[in-house]
Short mmCIF file of C-alpha atoms in Angstrom, two decimals:
data_model
loop_
_atom_site.label_atom_id
_atom_site.label_comp_id
_atom_site.label_asym_id
_atom_site.label_seq_id
_atom_site.Cartn_x
_atom_site.Cartn_y
_atom_site.Cartn_z
CA MET A 1 82.07 93.28 97.32
CA THR A 2 81.50 89.91 95.61
CA LYS A 3 82.69 89.67 92.03
CA PRO A 4 79.67 89.33 89.73
CA ILE A 5 79.15 86.25 87.60
CA THR A 6 79.95 87.46 84.09
CA VAL A 7 77.85 85.99 81.29
CA GLY A 8 78.84 86.81 77.73
CA VAL A 9 76.90 86.66 74.48
CA LEU A 10 79.07 86.03 71.42
CA ALA A 11 78.45 89.17 69.39
CA LEU A 12 79.73 88.31 65.92
CA GLN A 13 76.33 88.04 64.26
CA GLY A 14 72.76 87.09 65.12
CA GLY A 15 70.38 87.58 68.06
CA VAL A 16 72.75 89.23 70.52
CA VAL A 17 70.53 92.04 71.88
CA GLU A 18 67.56 89.70 72.28
CA HIS A 19 69.57 87.31 74.46
CA LEU A 20 70.97 90.15 76.56
CA ASN A 21 67.46 91.51 77.16
CA LEU A 22 66.12 88.13 78.32
CA LEU A 23 69.22 87.48 80.43
CA ARG A 24 68.60 90.70 82.34
CA LYS A 25 64.96 89.73 82.94
CA ALA A 26 66.01 86.21 83.93
CA ALA A 27 68.55 87.57 86.41
CA THR A 28 65.75 89.36 88.27
CA HIS A 29 63.90 86.05 88.64
CA VAL A 30 67.02 84.20 89.76
CA LEU A 31 67.90 86.81 92.38
CA THR A 32 64.41 87.38 93.79
CA SER A 33 62.34 84.21 93.25
CA GLN A 34 64.34 81.57 95.11
CA PRO A 35 62.58 79.25 97.60
CA GLN A 36 64.89 80.68 100.28
CA PRO A 37 65.27 84.48 99.90
CA SER A 38 68.79 84.41 101.36
CA ALA A 39 70.03 81.65 99.05
CA ASP A 40 71.54 84.06 96.53
CA ASN A 41 73.03 86.59 98.95
CA GLY A 42 76.24 87.90 97.44
CA ILE A 43 75.33 86.77 93.91
CA ASP A 44 75.19 89.33 91.12
CA PHE A 45 75.46 89.23 87.34
CA ALA A 46 77.24 91.19 84.63
CA PHE A 47 76.23 90.67 80.99
CA ILE A 48 78.63 91.59 78.20
CA GLU A 49 79.01 91.31 74.43
CA VAL A 50 81.98 89.19 73.38
CA ARG A 51 83.97 89.98 70.25
CA THR A 52 87.57 89.45 71.41
CA ALA A 53 89.59 86.86 73.29
CA PRO A 54 90.16 89.23 76.27
CA GLN A 55 86.39 89.76 76.56
CA LEU A 56 85.84 86.00 76.45
CA ALA A 57 88.42 85.56 79.20
CA GLN A 58 86.27 87.73 81.49
CA CYS A 59 83.32 85.34 81.18
CA ASP A 60 82.15 82.65 83.56
CA ALA A 61 79.56 81.45 81.02
CA LEU A 62 78.68 82.14 77.39
CA ILE A 63 75.75 82.10 74.96
CA ILE A 64 76.35 81.55 71.25
CA PRO A 65 73.22 83.02 69.64
CA GLY A 66 71.22 82.18 66.56
CA GLY A 67 72.27 83.62 63.21
CA GLU A 68 74.26 82.03 60.41
CA SER A 69 76.78 79.47 61.63
CA THR A 70 79.06 79.64 58.58
CA THR A 71 79.37 83.41 58.91
CA MET A 72 80.02 83.11 62.64
CA ALA A 73 82.80 80.60 62.07
CA ILE A 74 84.47 82.76 59.41
CA VAL A 75 84.33 85.90 61.57
CA ALA A 76 85.53 84.00 64.66
CA ARG A 77 88.51 82.68 62.71
CA ARG A 78 89.41 86.16 61.42
CA LEU A 79 89.23 87.57 64.96
CA GLY A 80 91.32 84.76 66.44
CA LEU A 81 88.41 83.53 68.55
CA LEU A 82 87.94 79.92 67.44
CA ASP A 83 90.73 78.42 69.52
CA PRO A 84 89.87 80.49 72.64
CA LEU A 85 86.24 79.36 72.25
CA ARG A 86 87.31 75.72 72.04
CA ASP A 87 89.44 76.17 75.14
CA PHE A 88 86.53 77.85 76.97
CA VAL A 89 84.21 74.94 76.15
CA LYS A 90 86.44 71.86 76.14
CA VAL A 91 89.33 72.67 78.48
CA GLN A 92 87.91 75.13 81.01
CA HIS A 93 84.49 73.43 80.83
CA LYS A 94 82.59 76.64 81.45
CA PRO A 95 78.80 76.68 80.95
CA VAL A 96 77.91 77.38 77.32
CA TRP A 97 74.51 77.54 75.62
CA GLY A 98 74.06 77.60 71.85
CA THR A 99 70.76 78.49 70.16
CA CYS A 100 70.08 77.49 66.53
CA ALA A 101 73.34 78.47 64.80
CA GLY A 102 74.96 78.26 68.22
CA LEU A 103 73.91 74.62 68.45
CA VAL A 104 75.59 73.99 65.08
CA MET A 105 78.78 75.68 66.31
CA LEU A 106 78.85 73.53 69.45
CA ALA A 107 78.36 70.23 67.61
CA GLU A 108 81.31 67.99 66.86
CA GLN A 109 79.92 67.26 63.40
CA ALA A 110 77.50 69.01 61.02
CA SER A 111 75.87 67.82 57.82
CA ALA A 112 74.30 69.81 54.97
CA THR A 113 77.01 72.44 55.33
CA LYS A 114 77.98 74.78 52.52
CA GLN A 115 80.55 73.64 49.98
CA GLY A 116 83.88 73.12 51.69
CA GLY A 117 82.25 72.57 55.08
CA GLN A 118 82.70 74.87 58.05
CA GLU A 119 84.75 75.09 61.22
CA LEU A 120 83.06 74.20 64.49
CA VAL A 121 83.81 74.86 68.13
CA GLY A 122 82.56 71.45 69.25
CA GLY A 123 81.80 70.21 72.74
CA LEU A 124 78.59 68.28 72.04
CA ASP A 125 79.14 64.73 70.82
CA VAL A 126 76.39 64.99 68.22
CA ARG A 127 75.98 65.46 64.49
CA VAL A 128 73.52 68.18 63.56
CA LEU A 129 71.59 68.60 60.34
CA ARG A 130 71.47 72.24 59.29
CA ASN A 131 68.25 73.85 58.02
CA ARG A 132 66.11 70.83 58.89
CA TYR A 133 62.83 72.67 58.25
CA GLY A 134 63.63 74.58 55.09
CA THR A 135 63.98 78.27 54.33
CA GLN A 136 63.30 81.29 56.50
CA MET A 137 59.91 81.60 54.80
CA GLN A 138 59.04 78.21 56.31
CA SER A 139 59.68 79.35 59.89
CA PHE A 140 57.12 78.29 62.49
CA VAL A 141 56.26 78.28 66.19
CA ALA A 142 55.52 75.05 68.05
CA GLY A 143 54.65 74.20 71.64
CA LEU A 144 57.26 71.94 73.25
CA ASP A 145 56.89 69.95 76.45
CA LEU A 146 60.20 70.60 78.20
CA GLY A 147 60.37 68.61 81.42
CA PHE A 148 63.50 70.37 82.66
CA LEU A 149 61.45 73.56 83.14
CA LYS A 150 59.52 72.05 86.05
CA GLU A 151 59.79 74.14 89.19
CA ALA A 152 62.06 72.55 91.78
CA LYS A 153 59.53 73.21 94.57
CA ASN A 154 56.75 71.26 92.83
CA GLY A 155 58.59 69.10 90.34
CA GLU A 156 55.64 66.78 89.97
CA ALA A 157 53.68 69.49 88.13
CA ALA A 158 54.05 69.59 84.36
CA ALA A 159 55.50 72.78 82.93
CA ALA A 160 53.37 74.70 80.44
CA PRO A 161 54.42 74.10 76.82
CA PHE A 162 57.21 76.41 75.64
CA ARG A 163 56.35 78.23 72.43
CA ALA A 164 59.52 77.57 70.46
CA VAL A 165 60.45 79.66 67.42
CA PHE A 166 62.11 77.64 64.63
CA ILE A 167 63.93 79.63 61.90
CA ARG A 168 65.99 77.57 59.44
CA ALA A 169 66.58 75.40 62.47
CA PRO A 170 69.06 72.54 62.80
CA VAL A 171 68.24 69.28 64.59
CA VAL A 172 70.41 66.65 66.22
CA GLU A 173 70.36 63.76 63.77
CA GLU A 174 72.78 61.50 65.65
CA ILE A 175 74.41 61.19 69.05
CA ILE A 176 77.98 60.09 68.36
CA ALA A 177 79.49 59.86 71.87
CA ASP A 178 79.35 56.07 72.02
CA GLY A 179 81.30 55.83 68.77
CA ARG A 180 84.24 58.01 69.79
CA GLN A 181 87.63 56.39 69.41
CA ASP A 182 89.84 59.20 70.70
CA GLY A 183 90.70 57.49 74.00
CA GLY A 184 91.60 60.92 75.37
CA GLU A 185 89.32 63.92 75.30
CA GLY A 186 86.21 61.77 75.07
CA LYS A 187 87.22 59.48 77.94
CA GLY A 188 85.09 60.05 81.00
CA LYS A 189 82.89 62.67 79.34
CA ALA A 190 79.30 63.12 80.47
CA PRO A 191 76.67 61.45 78.30
CA VAL A 192 74.54 63.43 75.86
CA GLU A 193 71.07 64.00 77.34
CA VAL A 194 68.03 64.62 75.15
CA LEU A 195 66.05 67.45 76.78
CA GLY A 196 63.58 68.35 74.05
CA VAL A 197 61.92 66.68 71.08
CA TYR A 198 59.71 68.17 68.37
CA GLY A 199 57.17 65.54 67.42
CA GLY A 200 56.09 66.82 64.01
CA GLU A 201 52.33 67.11 63.54
CA GLY A 202 50.79 68.84 66.49
CA GLY A 203 54.06 70.54 67.39
CA THR A 204 54.46 68.89 70.79
CA GLY A 205 57.43 67.08 72.21
CA GLY A 206 57.32 63.34 72.13
CA GLY A 207 59.76 61.05 73.88
CA GLU A 208 63.31 60.04 73.19
CA GLY A 209 63.38 58.24 69.86
CA LYS A 210 60.28 60.03 68.58
CA GLY A 211 60.45 63.11 66.44
CA ASP A 212 63.38 65.50 66.01
CA ILE A 213 65.83 66.16 68.83
CA VAL A 214 65.81 69.92 69.40
CA ALA A 215 67.42 70.35 72.85
CA VAL A 216 70.44 68.53 74.27
CA ARG A 217 72.91 68.83 77.10
CA GLN A 218 76.30 67.26 77.69
CA GLY A 219 78.07 68.29 80.86
CA ASN A 220 78.71 72.03 80.66
CA VAL A 221 77.26 72.40 77.14
CA PHE A 222 73.58 73.03 76.35
CA GLY A 223 72.06 73.46 72.90
CA THR A 224 68.62 74.29 71.48
CA SER A 225 67.50 74.23 67.86
CA PHE A 226 64.99 77.00 68.46
CA HIS A 227 65.16 80.66 69.57
CA PRO A 228 63.98 81.27 73.16
CA GLU A 229 65.34 84.82 72.88
CA LEU A 230 62.67 85.67 70.29
CA THR A 231 59.86 85.12 72.80
CA ASP A 232 58.76 86.79 76.02
CA ASP A 233 59.09 83.47 77.85
CA VAL A 234 62.04 83.79 80.20
CA ARG A 235 61.93 80.27 81.65
CA ILE A 236 64.84 78.70 79.76
CA HIS A 237 67.08 81.68 80.46
CA VAL A 238 66.13 81.48 84.16
CA TRP A 239 66.81 77.73 84.23
CA TRP A 240 70.20 78.15 82.53
CA LEU A 241 71.29 81.05 84.77
CA ARG A 242 70.48 78.93 87.80
CA GLN A 243 72.83 76.26 86.48
CA VAL A 244 75.51 78.92 85.96
CA VAL A 245 75.06 80.15 89.55
CA ASP A 246 75.29 76.59 90.86
CA ALA A 247 78.47 75.99 88.86
CA ALA A 248 80.05 79.20 90.15
CA ARG A 249 78.96 78.59 93.74
CA HIS A 250 80.35 75.07 93.90
CA GLY A 251 83.35 75.58 91.63
CA ARG A 252 81.88 73.03 89.24
CA LEU A 253 81.53 74.28 85.69
CA VAL A 254 79.12 71.49 84.80
CA LEU A 255 75.38 71.91 84.36
CA ASN A 256 73.24 69.95 86.79
CA GLY A 257 69.64 68.87 86.52
CA ALA A 258 67.03 71.41 87.61
#
């Protein structure tokens, strides 16, 4: 029997159950809605909550959910998880997706942090601005044009707007990859790709250089400012799981274009 692909959700705080629910729904789509029905023969999934280093070690991919990034970092440090998370992302290069607070955790730099700053996992060569849109009372939903959600079989057709939920959301305020001087870890890294932009009035995505960057990818790391897990729209979870399957199938723990 083929070993299942194990996908974990970091369960320190935040939208853990919501992600697990959508992952299970997404898995059904991935396993039954392929252009070739036999393409995923032998593929299966296991979804687990991750609170310890041994649980993380079981995972082939990981989601860091929305919540409160400072709290997550403090709890992760107390549980001895920060260094294993960094190894998972930066050394093993396993697929990782961060939503909202998860995006903050996966950034190399963060601004507007609480006094004293906060520890980050890193992996995305970006600086994020926390709480770009104000308090929780100022939360909103906006339709985003996300080109990566186009179906592979008819990629010329535009995907329907994704109704993105923004709650005290961060945004990517700067891509810093080109300015890295480390000469080591950064050498040969994949570029940061802008996958989603919130254009302000009207709530639709613009183009690169217009509006706020709210979805990015760099190699094995994917981040969104918003909360797909708080909707019934399973498309981003399906898209991401397909990248995880591709990485596992080819032994390449790097996300590829849809």
